[in-house]
PDB file of C-alpha atoms and ligand atoms in Angstrom:
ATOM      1  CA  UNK A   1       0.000   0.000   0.000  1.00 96.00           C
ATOM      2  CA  UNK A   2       1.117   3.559  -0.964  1.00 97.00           C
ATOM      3  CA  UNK A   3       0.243   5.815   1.653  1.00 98.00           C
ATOM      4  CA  UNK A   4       0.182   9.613   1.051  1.00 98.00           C
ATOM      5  CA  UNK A   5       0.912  11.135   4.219  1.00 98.00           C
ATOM      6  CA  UNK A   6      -0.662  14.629   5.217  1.00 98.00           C
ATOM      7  CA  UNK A   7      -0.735  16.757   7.832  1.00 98.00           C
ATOM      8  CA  UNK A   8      -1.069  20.651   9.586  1.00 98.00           C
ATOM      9  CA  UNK A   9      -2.287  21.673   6.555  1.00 98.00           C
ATOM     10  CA  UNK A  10      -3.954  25.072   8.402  1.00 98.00           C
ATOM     11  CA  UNK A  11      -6.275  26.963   6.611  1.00 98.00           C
ATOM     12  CA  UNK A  12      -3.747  26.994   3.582  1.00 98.00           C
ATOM     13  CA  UNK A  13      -5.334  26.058  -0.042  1.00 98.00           C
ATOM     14  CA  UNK A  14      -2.100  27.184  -2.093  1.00 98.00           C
ATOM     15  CA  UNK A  15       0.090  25.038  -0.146  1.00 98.00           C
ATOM     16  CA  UNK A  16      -2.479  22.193  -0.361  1.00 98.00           C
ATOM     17  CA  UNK A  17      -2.948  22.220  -4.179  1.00 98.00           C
ATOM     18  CA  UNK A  18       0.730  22.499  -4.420  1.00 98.00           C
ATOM     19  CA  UNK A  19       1.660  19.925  -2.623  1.00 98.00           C
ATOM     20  CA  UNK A  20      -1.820  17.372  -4.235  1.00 98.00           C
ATOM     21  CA  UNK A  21      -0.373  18.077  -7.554  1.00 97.00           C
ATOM     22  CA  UNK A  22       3.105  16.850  -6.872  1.00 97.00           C
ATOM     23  CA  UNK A  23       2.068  13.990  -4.926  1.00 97.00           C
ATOM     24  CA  UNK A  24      -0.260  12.697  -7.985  1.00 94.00           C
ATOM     25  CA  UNK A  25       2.888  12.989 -10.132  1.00 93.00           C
ATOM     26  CA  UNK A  26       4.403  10.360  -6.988  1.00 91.00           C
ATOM     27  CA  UNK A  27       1.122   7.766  -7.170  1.00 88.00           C
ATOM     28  CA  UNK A  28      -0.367   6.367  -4.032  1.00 96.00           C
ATOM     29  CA  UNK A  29      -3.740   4.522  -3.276  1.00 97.00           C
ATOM     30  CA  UNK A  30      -4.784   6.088   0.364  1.00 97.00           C
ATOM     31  CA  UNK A  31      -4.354   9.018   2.346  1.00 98.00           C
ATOM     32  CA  UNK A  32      -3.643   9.251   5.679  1.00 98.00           C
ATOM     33  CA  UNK A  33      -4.243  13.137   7.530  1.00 98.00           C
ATOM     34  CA  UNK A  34      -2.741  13.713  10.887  1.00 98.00           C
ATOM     35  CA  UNK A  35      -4.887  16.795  11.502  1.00 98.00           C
ATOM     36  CA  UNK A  36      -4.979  20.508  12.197  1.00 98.00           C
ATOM     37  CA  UNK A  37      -6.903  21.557   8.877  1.00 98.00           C
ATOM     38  CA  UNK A  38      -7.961  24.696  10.104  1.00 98.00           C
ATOM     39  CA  UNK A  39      -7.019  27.516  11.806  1.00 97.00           C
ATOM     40  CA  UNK A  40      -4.266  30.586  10.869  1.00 98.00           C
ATOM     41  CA  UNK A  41      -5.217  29.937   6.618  1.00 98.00           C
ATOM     42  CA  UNK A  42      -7.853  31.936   4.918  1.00 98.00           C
ATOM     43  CA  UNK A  43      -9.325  29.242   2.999  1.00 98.00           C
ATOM     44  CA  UNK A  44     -10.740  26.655   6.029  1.00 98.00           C
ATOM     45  CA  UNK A  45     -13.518  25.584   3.385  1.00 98.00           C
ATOM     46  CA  UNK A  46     -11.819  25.036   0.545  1.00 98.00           C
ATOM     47  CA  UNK A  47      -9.223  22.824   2.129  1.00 98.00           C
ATOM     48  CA  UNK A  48     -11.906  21.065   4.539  1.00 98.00           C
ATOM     49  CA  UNK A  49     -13.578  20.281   1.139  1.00 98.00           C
ATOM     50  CA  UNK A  50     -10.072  19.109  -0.669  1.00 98.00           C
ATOM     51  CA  UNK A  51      -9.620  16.790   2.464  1.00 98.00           C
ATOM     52  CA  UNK A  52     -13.153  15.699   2.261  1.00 98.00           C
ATOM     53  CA  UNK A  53     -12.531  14.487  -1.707  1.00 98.00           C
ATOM     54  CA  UNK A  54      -9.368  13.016  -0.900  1.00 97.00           C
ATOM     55  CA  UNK A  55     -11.730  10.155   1.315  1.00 97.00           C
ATOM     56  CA  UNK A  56      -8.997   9.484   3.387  1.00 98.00           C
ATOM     57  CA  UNK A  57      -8.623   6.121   4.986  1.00 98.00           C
ATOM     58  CA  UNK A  58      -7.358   7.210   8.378  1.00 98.00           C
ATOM     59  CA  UNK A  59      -7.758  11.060   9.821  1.00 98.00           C
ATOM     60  CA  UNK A  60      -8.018  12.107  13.331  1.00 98.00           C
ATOM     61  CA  UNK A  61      -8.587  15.726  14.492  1.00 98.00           C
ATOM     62  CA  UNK A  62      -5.981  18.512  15.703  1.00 98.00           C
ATOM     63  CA  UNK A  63      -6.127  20.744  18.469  1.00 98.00           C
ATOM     64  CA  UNK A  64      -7.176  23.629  16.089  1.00 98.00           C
ATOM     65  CA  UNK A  65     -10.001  21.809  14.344  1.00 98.00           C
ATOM     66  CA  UNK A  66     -11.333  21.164  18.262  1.00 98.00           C
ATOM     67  CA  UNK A  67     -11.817  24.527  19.047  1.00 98.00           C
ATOM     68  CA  UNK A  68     -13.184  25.241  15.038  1.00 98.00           C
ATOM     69  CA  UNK A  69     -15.834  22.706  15.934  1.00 98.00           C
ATOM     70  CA  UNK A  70     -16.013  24.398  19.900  1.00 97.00           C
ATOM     71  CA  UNK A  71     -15.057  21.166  21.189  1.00 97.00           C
ATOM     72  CA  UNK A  72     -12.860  23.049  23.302  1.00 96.00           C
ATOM     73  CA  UNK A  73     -12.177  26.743  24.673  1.00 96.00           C
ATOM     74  CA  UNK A  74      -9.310  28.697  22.818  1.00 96.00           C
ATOM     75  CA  UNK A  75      -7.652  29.438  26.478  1.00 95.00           C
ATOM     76  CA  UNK A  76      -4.399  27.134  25.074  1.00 94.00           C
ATOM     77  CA  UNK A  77      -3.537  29.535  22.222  1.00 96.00           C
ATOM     78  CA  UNK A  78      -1.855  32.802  21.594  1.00 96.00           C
ATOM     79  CA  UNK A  79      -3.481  36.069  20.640  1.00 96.00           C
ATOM     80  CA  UNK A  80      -3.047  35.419  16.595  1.00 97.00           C
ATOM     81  CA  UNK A  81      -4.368  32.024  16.795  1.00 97.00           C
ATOM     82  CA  UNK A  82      -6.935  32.953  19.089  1.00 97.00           C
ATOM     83  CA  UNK A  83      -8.574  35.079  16.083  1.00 97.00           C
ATOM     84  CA  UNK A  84      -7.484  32.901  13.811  1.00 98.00           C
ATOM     85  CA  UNK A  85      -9.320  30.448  14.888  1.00 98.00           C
ATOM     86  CA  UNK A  86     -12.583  32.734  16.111  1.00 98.00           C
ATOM     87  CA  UNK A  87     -12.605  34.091  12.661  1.00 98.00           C
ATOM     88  CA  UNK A  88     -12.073  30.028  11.036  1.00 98.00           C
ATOM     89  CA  UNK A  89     -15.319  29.183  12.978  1.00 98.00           C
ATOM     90  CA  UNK A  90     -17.512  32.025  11.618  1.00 98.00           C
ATOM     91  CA  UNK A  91     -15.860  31.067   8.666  1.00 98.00           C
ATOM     92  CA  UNK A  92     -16.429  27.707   8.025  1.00 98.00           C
ATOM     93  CA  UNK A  93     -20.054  25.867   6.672  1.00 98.00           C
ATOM     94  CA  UNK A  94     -22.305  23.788   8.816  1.00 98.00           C
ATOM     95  CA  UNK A  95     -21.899  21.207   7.264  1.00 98.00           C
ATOM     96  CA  UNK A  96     -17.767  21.478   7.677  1.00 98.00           C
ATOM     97  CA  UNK A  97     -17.947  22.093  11.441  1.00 98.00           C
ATOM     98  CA  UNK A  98     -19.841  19.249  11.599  1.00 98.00           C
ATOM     99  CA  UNK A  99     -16.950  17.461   9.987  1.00 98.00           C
ATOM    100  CA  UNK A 100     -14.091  18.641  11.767  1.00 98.00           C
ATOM    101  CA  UNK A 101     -16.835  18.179  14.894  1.00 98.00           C
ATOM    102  CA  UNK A 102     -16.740  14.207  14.354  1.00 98.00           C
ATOM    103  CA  UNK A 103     -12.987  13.871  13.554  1.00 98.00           C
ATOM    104  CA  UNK A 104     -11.678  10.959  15.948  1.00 98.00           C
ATOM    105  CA  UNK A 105      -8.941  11.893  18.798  1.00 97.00           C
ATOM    106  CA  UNK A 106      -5.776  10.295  18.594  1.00 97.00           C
ATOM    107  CA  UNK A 107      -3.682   7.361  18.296  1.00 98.00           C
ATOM    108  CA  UNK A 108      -5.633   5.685  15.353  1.00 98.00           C
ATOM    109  CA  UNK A 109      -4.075   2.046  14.290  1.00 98.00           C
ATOM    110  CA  UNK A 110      -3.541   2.087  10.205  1.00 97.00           C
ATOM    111  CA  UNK A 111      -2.906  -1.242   9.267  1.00 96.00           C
ATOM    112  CA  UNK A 112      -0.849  -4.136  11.849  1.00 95.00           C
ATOM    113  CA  UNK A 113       2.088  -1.651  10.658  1.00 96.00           C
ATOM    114  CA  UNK A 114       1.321   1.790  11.138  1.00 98.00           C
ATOM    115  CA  UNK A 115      -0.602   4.165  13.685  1.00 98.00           C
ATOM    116  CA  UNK A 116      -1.142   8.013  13.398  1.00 98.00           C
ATOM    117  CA  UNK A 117      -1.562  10.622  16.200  1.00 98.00           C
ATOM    118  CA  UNK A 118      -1.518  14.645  16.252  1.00 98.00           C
ATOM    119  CA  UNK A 119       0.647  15.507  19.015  1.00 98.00           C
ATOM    120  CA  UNK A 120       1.830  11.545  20.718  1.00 98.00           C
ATOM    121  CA  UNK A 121       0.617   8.671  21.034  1.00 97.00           C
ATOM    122  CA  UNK A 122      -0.557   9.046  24.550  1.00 97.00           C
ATOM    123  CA  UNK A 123      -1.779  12.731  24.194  1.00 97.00           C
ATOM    124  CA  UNK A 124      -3.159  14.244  21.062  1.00 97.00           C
ATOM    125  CA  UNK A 125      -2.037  17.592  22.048  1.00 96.00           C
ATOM    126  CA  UNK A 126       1.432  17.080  23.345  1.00 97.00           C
ATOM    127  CA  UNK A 127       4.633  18.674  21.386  1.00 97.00           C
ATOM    128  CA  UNK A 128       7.356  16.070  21.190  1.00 97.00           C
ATOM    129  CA  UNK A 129      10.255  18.292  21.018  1.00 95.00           C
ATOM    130  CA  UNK A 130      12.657  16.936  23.022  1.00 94.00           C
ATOM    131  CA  UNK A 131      14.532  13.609  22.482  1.00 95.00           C
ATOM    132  CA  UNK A 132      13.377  12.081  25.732  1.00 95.00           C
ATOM    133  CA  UNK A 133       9.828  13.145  24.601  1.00 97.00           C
ATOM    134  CA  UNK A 134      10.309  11.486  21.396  1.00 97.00           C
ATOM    135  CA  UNK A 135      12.282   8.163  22.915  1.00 95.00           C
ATOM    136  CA  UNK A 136       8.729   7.965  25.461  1.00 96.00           C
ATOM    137  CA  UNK A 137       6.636   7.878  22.403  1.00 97.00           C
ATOM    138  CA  UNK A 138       8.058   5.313  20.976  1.00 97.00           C
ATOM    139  CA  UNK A 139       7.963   3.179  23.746  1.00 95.00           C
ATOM    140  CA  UNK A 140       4.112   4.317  23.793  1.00 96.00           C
ATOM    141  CA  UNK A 141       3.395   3.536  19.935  1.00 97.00           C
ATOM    142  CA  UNK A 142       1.634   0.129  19.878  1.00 97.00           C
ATOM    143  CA  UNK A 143       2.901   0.148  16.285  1.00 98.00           C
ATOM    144  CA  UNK A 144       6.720   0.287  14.561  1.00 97.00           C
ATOM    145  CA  UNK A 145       5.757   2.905  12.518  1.00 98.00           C
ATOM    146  CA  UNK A 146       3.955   6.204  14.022  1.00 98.00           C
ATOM    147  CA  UNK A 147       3.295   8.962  11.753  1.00 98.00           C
ATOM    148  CA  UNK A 148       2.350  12.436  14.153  1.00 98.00           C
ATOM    149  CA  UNK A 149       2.282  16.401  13.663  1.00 98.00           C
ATOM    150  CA  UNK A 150       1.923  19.164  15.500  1.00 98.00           C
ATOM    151  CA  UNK A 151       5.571  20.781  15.731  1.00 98.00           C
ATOM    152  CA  UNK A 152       5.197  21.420  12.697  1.00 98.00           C
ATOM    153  CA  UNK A 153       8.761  20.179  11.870  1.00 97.00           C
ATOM    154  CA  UNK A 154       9.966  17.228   9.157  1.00 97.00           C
ATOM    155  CA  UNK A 155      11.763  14.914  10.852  1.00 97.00           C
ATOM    156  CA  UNK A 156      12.339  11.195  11.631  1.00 97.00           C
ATOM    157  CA  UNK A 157      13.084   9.228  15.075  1.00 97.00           C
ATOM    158  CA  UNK A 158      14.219   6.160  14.906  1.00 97.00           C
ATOM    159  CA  UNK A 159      15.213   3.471  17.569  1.00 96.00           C
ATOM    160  CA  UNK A 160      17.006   0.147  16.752  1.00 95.00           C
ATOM    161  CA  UNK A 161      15.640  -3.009  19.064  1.00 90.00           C
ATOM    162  CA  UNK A 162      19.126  -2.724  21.166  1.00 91.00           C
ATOM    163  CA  UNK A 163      18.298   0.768  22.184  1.00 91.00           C
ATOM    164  CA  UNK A 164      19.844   2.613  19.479  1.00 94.00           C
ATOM    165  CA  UNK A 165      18.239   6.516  18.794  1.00 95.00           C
ATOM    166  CA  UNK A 166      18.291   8.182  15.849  1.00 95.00           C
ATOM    167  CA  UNK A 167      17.365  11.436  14.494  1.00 96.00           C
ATOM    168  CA  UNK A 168      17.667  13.101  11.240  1.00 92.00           C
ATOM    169  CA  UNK A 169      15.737  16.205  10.386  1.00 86.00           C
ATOM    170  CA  UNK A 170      15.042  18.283   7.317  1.00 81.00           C
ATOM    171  CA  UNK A 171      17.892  19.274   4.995  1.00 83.00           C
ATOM    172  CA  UNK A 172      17.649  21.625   1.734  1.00 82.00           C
ATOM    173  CA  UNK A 173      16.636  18.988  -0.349  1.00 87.00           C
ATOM    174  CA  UNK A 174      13.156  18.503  -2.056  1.00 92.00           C
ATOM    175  CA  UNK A 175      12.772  14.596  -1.084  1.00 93.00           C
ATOM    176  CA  UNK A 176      14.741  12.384   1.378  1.00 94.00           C
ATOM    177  CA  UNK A 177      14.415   8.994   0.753  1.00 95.00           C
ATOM    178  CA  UNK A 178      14.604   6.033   3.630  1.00 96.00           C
ATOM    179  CA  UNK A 179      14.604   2.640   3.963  1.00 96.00           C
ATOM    180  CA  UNK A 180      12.393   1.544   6.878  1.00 97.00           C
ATOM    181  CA  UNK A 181      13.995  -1.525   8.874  1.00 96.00           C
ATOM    182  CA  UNK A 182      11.995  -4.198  10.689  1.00 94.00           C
ATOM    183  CA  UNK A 183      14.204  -4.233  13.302  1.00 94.00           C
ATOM    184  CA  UNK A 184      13.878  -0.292  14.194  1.00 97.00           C
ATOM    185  CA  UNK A 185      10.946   1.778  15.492  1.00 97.00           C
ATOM    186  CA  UNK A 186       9.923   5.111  13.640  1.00 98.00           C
ATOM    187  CA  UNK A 187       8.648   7.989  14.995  1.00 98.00           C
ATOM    188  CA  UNK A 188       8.268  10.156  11.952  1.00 98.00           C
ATOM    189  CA  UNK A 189       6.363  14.043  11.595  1.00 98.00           C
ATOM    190  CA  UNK A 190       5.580  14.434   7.494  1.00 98.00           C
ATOM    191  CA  UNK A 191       6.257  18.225   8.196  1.00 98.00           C
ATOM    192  CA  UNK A 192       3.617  20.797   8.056  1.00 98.00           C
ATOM    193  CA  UNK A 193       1.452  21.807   4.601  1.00 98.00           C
ATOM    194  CA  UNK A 194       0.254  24.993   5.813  1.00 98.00           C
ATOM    195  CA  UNK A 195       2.804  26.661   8.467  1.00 98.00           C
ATOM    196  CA  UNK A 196       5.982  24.866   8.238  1.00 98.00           C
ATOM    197  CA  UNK A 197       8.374  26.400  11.331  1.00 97.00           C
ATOM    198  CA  UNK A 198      11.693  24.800  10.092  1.00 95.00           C
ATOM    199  CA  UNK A 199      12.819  27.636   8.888  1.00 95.00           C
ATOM    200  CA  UNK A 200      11.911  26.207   5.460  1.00 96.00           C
ATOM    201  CA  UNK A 201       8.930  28.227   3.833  1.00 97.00           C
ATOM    202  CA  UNK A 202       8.283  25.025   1.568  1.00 98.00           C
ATOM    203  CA  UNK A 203       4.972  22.659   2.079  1.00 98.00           C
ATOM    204  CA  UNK A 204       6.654  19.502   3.664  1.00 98.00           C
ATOM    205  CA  UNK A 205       4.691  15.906   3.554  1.00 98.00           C
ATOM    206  CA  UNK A 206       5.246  12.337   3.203  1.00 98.00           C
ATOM    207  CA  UNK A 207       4.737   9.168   1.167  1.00 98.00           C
ATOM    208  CA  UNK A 208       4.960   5.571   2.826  1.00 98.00           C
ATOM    209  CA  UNK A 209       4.569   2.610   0.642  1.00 97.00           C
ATOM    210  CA  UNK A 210       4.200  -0.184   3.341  1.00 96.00           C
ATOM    211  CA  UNK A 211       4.974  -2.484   0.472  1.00 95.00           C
ATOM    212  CA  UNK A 212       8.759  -2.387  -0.018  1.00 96.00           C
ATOM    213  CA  UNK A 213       9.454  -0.446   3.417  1.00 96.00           C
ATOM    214  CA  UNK A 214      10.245   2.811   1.663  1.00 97.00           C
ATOM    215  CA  UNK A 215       9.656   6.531   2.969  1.00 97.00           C
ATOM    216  CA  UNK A 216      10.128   9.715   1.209  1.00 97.00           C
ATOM    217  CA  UNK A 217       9.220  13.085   2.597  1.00 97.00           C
ATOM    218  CA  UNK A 218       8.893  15.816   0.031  1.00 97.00           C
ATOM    219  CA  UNK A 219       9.388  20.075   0.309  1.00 97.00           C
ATOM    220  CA  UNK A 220       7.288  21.617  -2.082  1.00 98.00           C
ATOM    221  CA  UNK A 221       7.031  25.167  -3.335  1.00 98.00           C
ATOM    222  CA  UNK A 222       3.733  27.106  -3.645  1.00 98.00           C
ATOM    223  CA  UNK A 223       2.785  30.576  -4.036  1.00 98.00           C
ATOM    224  CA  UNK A 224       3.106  31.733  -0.651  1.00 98.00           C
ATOM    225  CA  UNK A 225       2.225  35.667  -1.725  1.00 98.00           C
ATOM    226  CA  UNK A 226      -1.257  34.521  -2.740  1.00 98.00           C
ATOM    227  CA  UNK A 227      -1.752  32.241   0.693  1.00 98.00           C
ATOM    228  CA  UNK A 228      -0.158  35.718   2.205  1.00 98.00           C
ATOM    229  CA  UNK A 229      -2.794  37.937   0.162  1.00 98.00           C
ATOM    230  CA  UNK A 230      -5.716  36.097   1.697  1.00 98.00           C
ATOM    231  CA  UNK A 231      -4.701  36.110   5.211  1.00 98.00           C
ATOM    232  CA  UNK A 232      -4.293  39.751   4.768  1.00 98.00           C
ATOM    233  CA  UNK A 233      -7.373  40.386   3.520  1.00 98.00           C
ATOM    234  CA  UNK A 234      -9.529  38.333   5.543  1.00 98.00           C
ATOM    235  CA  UNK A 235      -8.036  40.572   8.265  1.00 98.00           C
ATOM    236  CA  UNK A 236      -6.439  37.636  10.222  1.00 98.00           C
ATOM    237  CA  UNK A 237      -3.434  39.189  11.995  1.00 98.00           C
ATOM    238  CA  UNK A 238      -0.515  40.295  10.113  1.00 98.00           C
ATOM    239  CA  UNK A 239       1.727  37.678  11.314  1.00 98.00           C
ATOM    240  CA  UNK A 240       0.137  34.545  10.405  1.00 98.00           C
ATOM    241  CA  UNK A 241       1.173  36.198   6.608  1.00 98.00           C
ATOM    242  CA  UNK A 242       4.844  36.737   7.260  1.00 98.00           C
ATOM    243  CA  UNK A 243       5.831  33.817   8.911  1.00 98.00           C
ATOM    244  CA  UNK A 244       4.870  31.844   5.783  1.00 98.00           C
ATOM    245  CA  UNK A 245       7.969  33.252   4.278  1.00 98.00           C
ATOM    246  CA  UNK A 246      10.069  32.715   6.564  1.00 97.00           C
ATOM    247  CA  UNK A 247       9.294  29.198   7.667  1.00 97.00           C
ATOM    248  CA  UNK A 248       8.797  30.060  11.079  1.00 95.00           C
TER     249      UNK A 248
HETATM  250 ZN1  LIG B   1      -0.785  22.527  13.742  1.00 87.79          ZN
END
């Protein structure tokens, strides 16, 4: 199975299409969506309604699309993505907050292979930064290979059976290639669509195909101005536009 991997995609429809149009030049047969749809991007619709066509076979919700669908309060977030996300719910159809409203929480099991989760495997909404973090989670991961988001950063855990951690992140290259080993456990974050805070402006995802063991996460281009443009005029705060340049 070829597995296109998504995931903090944000409100961003440029970075989306982008990123759908080089991935149908790659081939795959299911999509997988780690969450976060919404919130900071002026286009929550359109991409609710690309995810929606996409039928993918495993998605679970991210803390943003929670408080779209006023699951939960907004108390968590900063100023920006506090209107962000105000302005994403007044935004959005009826008929999309009731989507984002039934997303399942986190860990979902893929296949006997492969589980996804937003944040970790134990908490939907926790950031694994930190090595020990990561080293917990995959101790916590009831499968070898666990796909999350959230940090919005590209990069790859992984721990041999004798202990063995390690961790590569994302270079200036437009697709890293790796061989998955039975022996090791992967923790592995496709990068972010719609915010990427790497320091590299590009739409980051991933491609799995279970099938020969073989992972390749992808930086793609897009027009950023235009995804700027919108977020300007929609009013959302000034901020959530620049840092798209700068990858941060
Ligand atoms: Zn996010």
């Amino acid at each position: 199975m070829r597995y296109l991997i998504l995931s903090d995609i944000h409100g961003n429809l440029e970075a989306l299409n982008s990123v759908l149009a080089h991935a149908s030049a790659q081939e795959y047969d299911n999509a997988l969506v780690l969450g976060d749809l919404v919130g900071y991007g002026a286009d929550p619709n359109a991409v609710v309604d690309a995810i929606r066509a996409l039928d993918p076979i495993s998605i679970i919700r991210g803390n943003h699309d929670k408080v779209a669908a006023r699951l939960e309060g907004a108390e968590a977030f900063n100023i920006a993505a506090r209107k962000a996300i105000s302005w994403t719910t007044d935004t959005l159809t009826a008929e999309n907050l009731e989507y984002l409203a039934a997303l399942e929480e986190g860990p979902r099991l893929v296949d006997d292979r492969i589980e996804i989760c937003h944040g970790a495997p134990s908490d939907e909404d926790e950031y694994l930064f930190e090595v020990r973090d990561a080293v917990r989670a995959l101790r916590d991961a009831k499968r070898p290979i666990c796909f999350f988001g959230h940090t919005h950063v590209q990069i790859v855990y992984q721990l041999s059976n004798d202990g063995e951690l390690d961790v590569s992140g994302s270079d200036a290259s437009s697709a890293r290639r790796l061989s998955l080993l039975d022996s090791h456990k992967y923790l592995i974050n496709p990068g972010s669509i719609g915010q990427p805070r790497d320091g590299d402006p590009r739409a980051a995802y991933g491609l799995l195909d279970s099938d020969v063991q073989e992972l390749k996460l992808f930086r793609v281009s897009y027009p950023v101005d235009r995804a700027q443009a919108k977020i300007r005029q929609a009013g959302l705060p000034e901020v959530l536009a620049s840092r798209l340049a700068v990858g941060r």
